[in-house]
Coordinates of C-alpha atoms in Angstrom, one line a residue:
X1 CA 49.6 51.3 31.7
X2 CA 47.0 50.9 29.3
X3 CA 44.4 53.5 28.3
X4 CA 41.1 52.7 29.9
X5 CA 38.4 51.8 27.2
X6 CA 35.5 53.2 28.7
X7 CA 36.7 56.5 27.2
X8 CA 36.2 55.0 23.9
X9 CA 32.7 55.9 21.7
X10 CA 30.6 52.7 22.2
X11 CA 28.9 53.1 18.4
X12 CA 29.6 54.7 15.6
X13 CA 26.8 55.6 13.5
X14 CA 26.5 54.5 10.1
X15 CA 26.3 57.0 7.3
X16 CA 23.1 57.9 6.0
X17 CA 22.0 56.4 2.5
X18 CA 21.4 59.0 0.2
X19 CA 17.9 58.2 -1.2
X20 CA 17.5 58.5 -5.1
X21 CA 14.1 59.4 -5.5
X22 CA 11.9 61.5 -3.3
X23 CA 9.0 59.1 -3.3
X24 CA 8.5 55.5 -1.9
X25 CA 8.7 52.4 -4.5
X26 CA 5.5 50.3 -4.3
X27 CA 6.2 46.8 -3.1
X28 CA 5.8 44.3 -5.6
X29 CA 3.2 41.7 -5.1
X30 CA 4.1 38.0 -5.7
X31 CA 1.8 36.9 -8.8
X32 CA 0.4 40.8 -9.6
X33 CA 0.0 41.0 -13.5
X34 CA 0.7 37.4 -14.3
X35 CA -2.3 35.9 -14.4
X36 CA -2.0 33.7 -11.0
X37 CA -5.5 34.7 -9.3
X38 CA -7.5 33.4 -12.6
X39 CA -5.1 30.3 -12.7
X40 CA -5.6 29.5 -9.3
X41 CA -9.3 30.3 -9.4
X42 CA -9.4 27.9 -12.3
X43 CA -7.6 25.3 -10.5
X44 CA -9.9 25.5 -7.5
X45 CA -13.1 25.0 -9.7
X46 CA -11.5 22.1 -11.8
X47 CA -10.4 20.1 -8.5
X48 CA -13.3 18.1 -8.2
X49 CA -13.3 16.8 -11.7
X50 CA -9.8 16.1 -11.1
X51 CA -10.5 13.4 -8.4
X52 CA -13.5 12.5 -10.4
X53 CA -11.6 11.3 -13.4
X54 CA -9.6 8.5 -12.3
X55 CA -13.0 7.0 -10.6
X56 CA -15.0 7.6 -14.3
X57 CA -11.9 6.3 -16.3
X58 CA -11.9 3.1 -14.4
X59 CA -15.6 3.5 -15.3
X60 CA -15.5 3.6 -18.4
X61 CA -12.3 1.3 -18.8
X62 CA -13.9 -1.6 -16.9
X63 CA -17.4 -1.2 -16.8
X64 CA -19.0 0.8 -19.9
X65 CA -16.4 -0.3 -22.4
X66 CA -16.7 -4.0 -21.9
X67 CA -20.3 -3.9 -22.2
X68 CA -20.3 -2.2 -25.3
X69 CA -17.8 -4.8 -26.9
X70 CA -20.1 -7.4 -25.5
X71 CA -22.7 -5.8 -27.5
X72 CA -20.8 -5.9 -30.4
X73 CA -19.9 -9.6 -29.9
X74 CA -23.5 -10.4 -29.8
X75 CA -24.3 -9.5 -33.5
X76 CA -21.5 -12.0 -34.7
X77 CA -20.6 -15.7 -34.3
X78 CA -17.3 -15.9 -32.8
X79 CA -15.5 -18.7 -31.5
X80 CA -13.4 -16.6 -28.5
X81 CA -10.4 -17.3 -30.9
X82 CA -8.9 -15.1 -33.7
X83 CA -11.0 -12.5 -35.4
X84 CA -14.2 -11.3 -35.2
X85 CA -15.6 -10.9 -38.9
X86 CA -18.7 -13.3 -39.0
X87 CA -21.5 -10.8 -38.7
X88 CA -24.9 -12.8 -37.7
X89 CA -27.4 -9.6 -37.1
X90 CA -29.9 -10.6 -34.8
X91 CA -29.6 -14.4 -35.1
X92 CA -28.1 -14.6 -31.6
X93 CA -31.2 -13.1 -29.6
X94 CA -33.2 -15.2 -32.3
X95 CA -32.0 -18.1 -31.1
X96 CA -31.9 -17.3 -27.3
X97 CA -35.6 -16.7 -27.1
X98 CA -36.1 -19.7 -29.5
X99 CA -34.2 -22.4 -28.1
X100 CA -35.7 -23.9 -24.8
X101 CA -32.5 -25.4 -23.6
X102 CA -31.3 -21.6 -23.2
X103 CA -34.1 -19.4 -22.3
X104 CA -36.1 -22.7 -20.2
X105 CA -33.2 -21.8 -17.3
X106 CA -35.1 -18.8 -16.4
X107 CA -37.3 -20.6 -14.7
X108 CA -35.0 -21.9 -12.3
X109 CA -34.7 -18.4 -11.2
X110 CA -38.3 -18.5 -9.5
X111 CA -36.8 -20.4 -6.7
X112 CA -34.3 -17.7 -5.8
X113 CA -36.9 -15.6 -6.2
X114 CA -39.2 -17.1 -3.8
X115 CA -36.4 -17.5 -1.5
X116 CA -35.8 -13.8 -1.6
X117 CA -38.9 -13.3 -0.2
X118 CA -38.3 -15.8 2.6
X119 CA -35.3 -14.1 3.3
X120 CA -36.6 -10.9 3.4
X121 CA -39.4 -11.8 5.8
X122 CA -37.0 -13.4 8.4
X123 CA -34.6 -10.6 8.0
X124 CA -37.7 -8.2 8.9
X125 CA -38.5 -10.2 11.7
X126 CA -35.4 -10.3 13.5
X127 CA -34.8 -6.4 12.7
X128 CA -38.1 -5.4 14.2
X129 CA -37.5 -7.8 17.6
X130 CA -33.6 -6.9 17.7
X131 CA -34.0 -2.9 16.9
X132 CA -35.5 -3.2 20.4
X133 CA -33.8 -3.8 24.0
X134 CA -33.3 -7.5 24.3
X135 CA -31.1 -9.9 25.8
X136 CA -27.7 -10.6 24.2
X137 CA -28.8 -8.5 20.9
X138 CA -25.5 -7.4 19.7
X139 CA -24.5 -11.2 20.0
X140 CA -27.7 -12.0 17.8
X141 CA -26.7 -9.4 15.2
X142 CA -23.4 -10.7 14.9
X143 CA -25.0 -14.2 14.0
X144 CA -27.3 -13.3 11.8
X145 CA -24.6 -11.1 9.8
X146 CA -21.9 -13.5 9.8
X147 CA -23.0 -15.8 6.8
X148 CA -23.1 -12.6 4.7
X149 CA -19.3 -12.1 5.7
X150 CA -18.2 -15.6 4.3
X151 CA -16.9 -16.2 0.8
X152 CA -19.4 -17.9 -1.4
X153 CA -17.2 -20.4 -2.2
X154 CA -16.5 -21.7 0.9
X155 CA -20.6 -21.6 2.2
X156 CA -20.8 -24.1 -1.2
X157 CA -18.7 -26.1 -0.2
X158 CA -19.6 -26.4 3.7
X159 CA -23.1 -27.2 2.2
X160 CA -21.9 -29.5 -0.1
X161 CA -20.8 -31.8 2.7
X162 CA -24.4 -30.9 4.6
X163 CA -26.6 -32.1 2.0
X164 CA -24.4 -35.3 0.7
X165 CA -26.2 -38.6 1.3
X166 CA -25.2 -39.6 4.7
X167 CA -23.7 -36.3 5.7
X168 CA -24.5 -33.7 8.7
X169 CA -28.2 -33.3 7.6
X170 CA -29.0 -36.6 7.2
X171 CA -27.0 -37.5 10.4
X172 CA -29.2 -35.1 12.2
X173 CA -32.4 -36.2 10.7
X174 CA -31.6 -39.6 11.9
X175 CA -31.4 -38.8 15.5
X176 CA -35.1 -37.9 14.8
X177 CA -36.2 -40.9 13.5
X178 CA -36.0 -40.1 9.9
X179 CA -34.6 -43.5 7.9
X180 CA -35.0 -42.5 4.2
X181 CA -33.6 -38.9 3.6
X182 CA -34.3 -37.9 -0.5
X183 CA -31.0 -36.6 -2.4
X184 CA -30.7 -33.3 -1.4
X185 CA -28.7 -32.3 -4.7
X186 CA -29.2 -35.4 -6.8
X187 CA -33.1 -35.1 -7.1
X188 CA -34.3 -32.8 -9.8
X189 CA -37.3 -32.1 -7.7
X190 CA -35.7 -31.2 -4.5
X191 CA -32.0 -29.9 -5.6
X192 CA -33.4 -26.4 -6.5
X193 CA -34.9 -26.3 -3.0
X194 CA -31.8 -27.2 -1.5
X195 CA -29.8 -24.4 -3.3
X196 CA -32.5 -21.9 -2.6
X197 CA -32.2 -22.4 1.3
X198 CA -28.6 -21.9 0.9
X199 CA -28.9 -18.9 -0.8
X200 CA -31.6 -17.5 2.1
X201 CA -29.0 -18.5 4.6
X202 CA -26.3 -16.4 3.3
X203 CA -27.9 -13.2 2.2
X204 CA -30.5 -12.8 5.1
X205 CA -27.8 -10.9 7.3
X206 CA -27.5 -8.4 4.4
X207 CA -31.3 -7.8 4.4
X208 CA -30.9 -8.1 7.9
X209 CA -28.6 -5.0 8.2
X210 CA -30.4 -3.0 6.1
X211 CA -33.5 -3.3 7.3
X212 CA -32.3 -2.5 11.2
X213 CA -30.6 0.7 9.6
X214 CA -33.7 2.2 8.9
X215 CA -35.8 0.9 11.5
X216 CA -33.2 2.5 14.5
X217 CA -33.3 5.8 12.0
X218 CA -37.0 6.6 12.9
X219 CA -37.4 8.5 15.9
X220 CA -37.8 6.8 19.1
X221 CA -40.3 9.5 20.5
X222 CA -43.0 8.4 18.1
X223 CA -42.9 4.7 19.2
X224 CA -43.4 6.8 22.6
X225 CA -46.1 8.5 21.4
X226 CA -47.8 5.6 19.6
X227 CA -47.3 3.5 23.3
X228 CA -49.2 6.5 25.1
X229 CA -51.8 6.2 22.8
X230 CA -52.6 2.6 23.5
X231 CA -50.9 1.3 20.1
X232 CA -50.0 -2.5 20.2
X233 CA -46.6 -3.5 18.9
X234 CA -48.3 -5.0 15.4
X235 CA -50.2 -1.4 14.8
X236 CA -46.7 0.5 15.5
X237 CA -45.4 -1.7 12.8
X238 CA -47.8 -1.0 10.5
X239 CA -48.0 2.4 11.1
X240 CA -44.5 3.7 11.9
X241 CA -41.7 0.6 11.1
X242 CA -43.4 -0.3 7.9
X243 CA -43.8 3.1 6.0
X244 CA -40.7 4.4 7.5
X245 CA -38.4 1.5 6.0
X246 CA -40.5 1.6 2.8
X247 CA -37.1 2.7 0.8
X248 CA -35.4 0.1 1.9
X249 CA -37.7 -2.6 1.2
X250 CA -38.1 -1.1 -2.4
X251 CA -34.2 -1.5 -2.3
X252 CA -34.1 -5.1 -1.8
X253 CA -36.7 -5.8 -3.7
X254 CA -34.7 -4.7 -6.8
X255 CA -31.6 -6.8 -5.1
X256 CA -33.9 -9.9 -4.7
X257 CA -35.0 -9.7 -8.5
X258 CA -31.5 -8.8 -10.0
X259 CA -29.9 -11.5 -7.4
X260 CA -32.2 -14.3 -8.4
X261 CA -31.7 -13.8 -12.3
X262 CA -27.9 -13.6 -12.0
X263 CA -27.3 -16.6 -9.2
X264 CA -24.0 -18.2 -10.2
X265 CA -21.8 -19.0 -7.0
X266 CA -23.7 -21.5 -5.1
X267 CA -24.9 -23.6 -7.9
X268 CA -21.9 -23.8 -9.4
X269 CA -19.9 -25.0 -6.5
X270 CA -22.5 -27.3 -5.5
X271 CA -24.0 -28.9 -8.3
X272 CA -22.2 -27.4 -11.5
X273 CA -25.5 -27.1 -13.0
X274 CA -26.5 -30.6 -12.8
X275 CA -30.1 -32.2 -12.1
X276 CA -32.1 -29.2 -13.4
X277 CA -30.3 -27.0 -11.4
X278 CA -28.1 -24.7 -14.2
X279 CA -29.0 -20.8 -13.8
X280 CA -29.1 -18.5 -16.7
X281 CA -25.0 -17.3 -15.9
X282 CA -24.2 -20.8 -15.5
X283 CA -25.5 -21.7 -19.1
X284 CA -23.9 -18.5 -20.1
X285 CA -20.5 -19.2 -19.1
X286 CA -21.2 -23.0 -20.5
X287 CA -22.0 -21.5 -23.6
X288 CA -19.0 -19.0 -24.0
X289 CA -16.1 -21.3 -22.4
X290 CA -17.0 -25.0 -23.1
X291 CA -18.9 -24.9 -26.4
X292 CA -16.9 -21.8 -27.9
X293 CA -20.0 -19.6 -29.1
X294 CA -18.6 -16.4 -27.7
X295 CA -21.3 -14.5 -30.2
X296 CA -24.5 -16.3 -28.6
X297 CA -23.2 -16.3 -25.0
X298 CA -22.4 -12.1 -25.2
X299 CA -26.6 -12.1 -26.7
X300 CA -27.2 -14.1 -23.4
X301 CA -25.7 -11.6 -21.5
X302 CA -27.1 -8.4 -22.9
X303 CA -30.6 -10.1 -22.8
X304 CA -30.3 -10.7 -19.1
X305 CA -29.0 -6.9 -18.8
X306 CA -31.9 -5.8 -20.5
X307 CA -34.5 -7.9 -18.5
X308 CA -33.0 -7.0 -15.3
X309 CA -33.2 -3.0 -16.3
X310 CA -36.7 -3.5 -17.4
X311 CA -37.9 -5.1 -14.0
X312 CA -36.0 -2.5 -12.1
X313 CA -37.9 0.4 -14.3
X314 CA -41.3 -1.1 -13.8
X315 CA -40.8 -1.7 -10.2
X316 CA -39.9 2.0 -9.9
X317 CA -42.9 3.0 -11.8
X318 CA -45.2 1.0 -9.7
X319 CA -43.5 1.6 -6.2
X320 CA -42.1 5.0 -6.7
X321 CA -39.6 6.5 -4.3
X322 CA -41.6 9.1 -2.2
X323 CA -40.8 10.7 0.7
X324 CA -42.5 9.3 4.0
X325 CA -43.4 12.1 6.5
X326 CA -44.5 10.1 9.8
X327 CA -45.2 13.1 11.5

């Protein structure tokens, strides 16, 4: 018979390990004495600048460096091929301001500048109207903003078929008894109006969204208090809406100036600058790549940049960006 296991000891105590020291050794903290906290704090402080490094690098590489290079080209006579070694000083700038074929195209921008005020008025009207509760307001908001989402080249081709002789516009006018229609793009006296109207149709949606967002940011309690006081809609507009969106109106004014001076897509696609529709940007492009006068074209681009900056600075001085307190 086998001996029962219940009489055997259940566990055997392990021998104690003698201590080599009478005091406890301190635990080692990870990184203690190695400068880790200092390096970690430096990394924390430099992290925002590391995120900005890529954006600033691309901005310098793709914006400021080409601008500086363009300014350098403007003081030389260069055909775009070969080394740049013919320094002409300010002769290119003198030619920009003295040649009527170059500087005269600036007057074409007046049509687009006037059109910009028309589109701002239309956008402000519909923004004030659709900011209230109206039927199908979301649908009309999408209709007004949709043209801004379309590519400028596509818009140019669409309106090119609209304005062509015997096209859509002539057909619609023929339904109302208009037999003789003008050459919308062929007549120099009418072509710029047609192009400016196309620009108004495209960019009204942008101003509409800006105005609508600004109007909706005004507290509704102010309008309710004005209604209780007996103020009409027109009085509410001048006392509440207009002061509340004054900053956005100033921004739209700056965009209108810069946009009217740098119009390119619509006239280039629809007329190619013919019949007196050439803008300053189209003239600059033709000077650089058609006539191979890159130095003169660079001077024209610098002049355009300076004009836009000066006009923007004057606008900011005349209409300062002050905080509006409607309460």
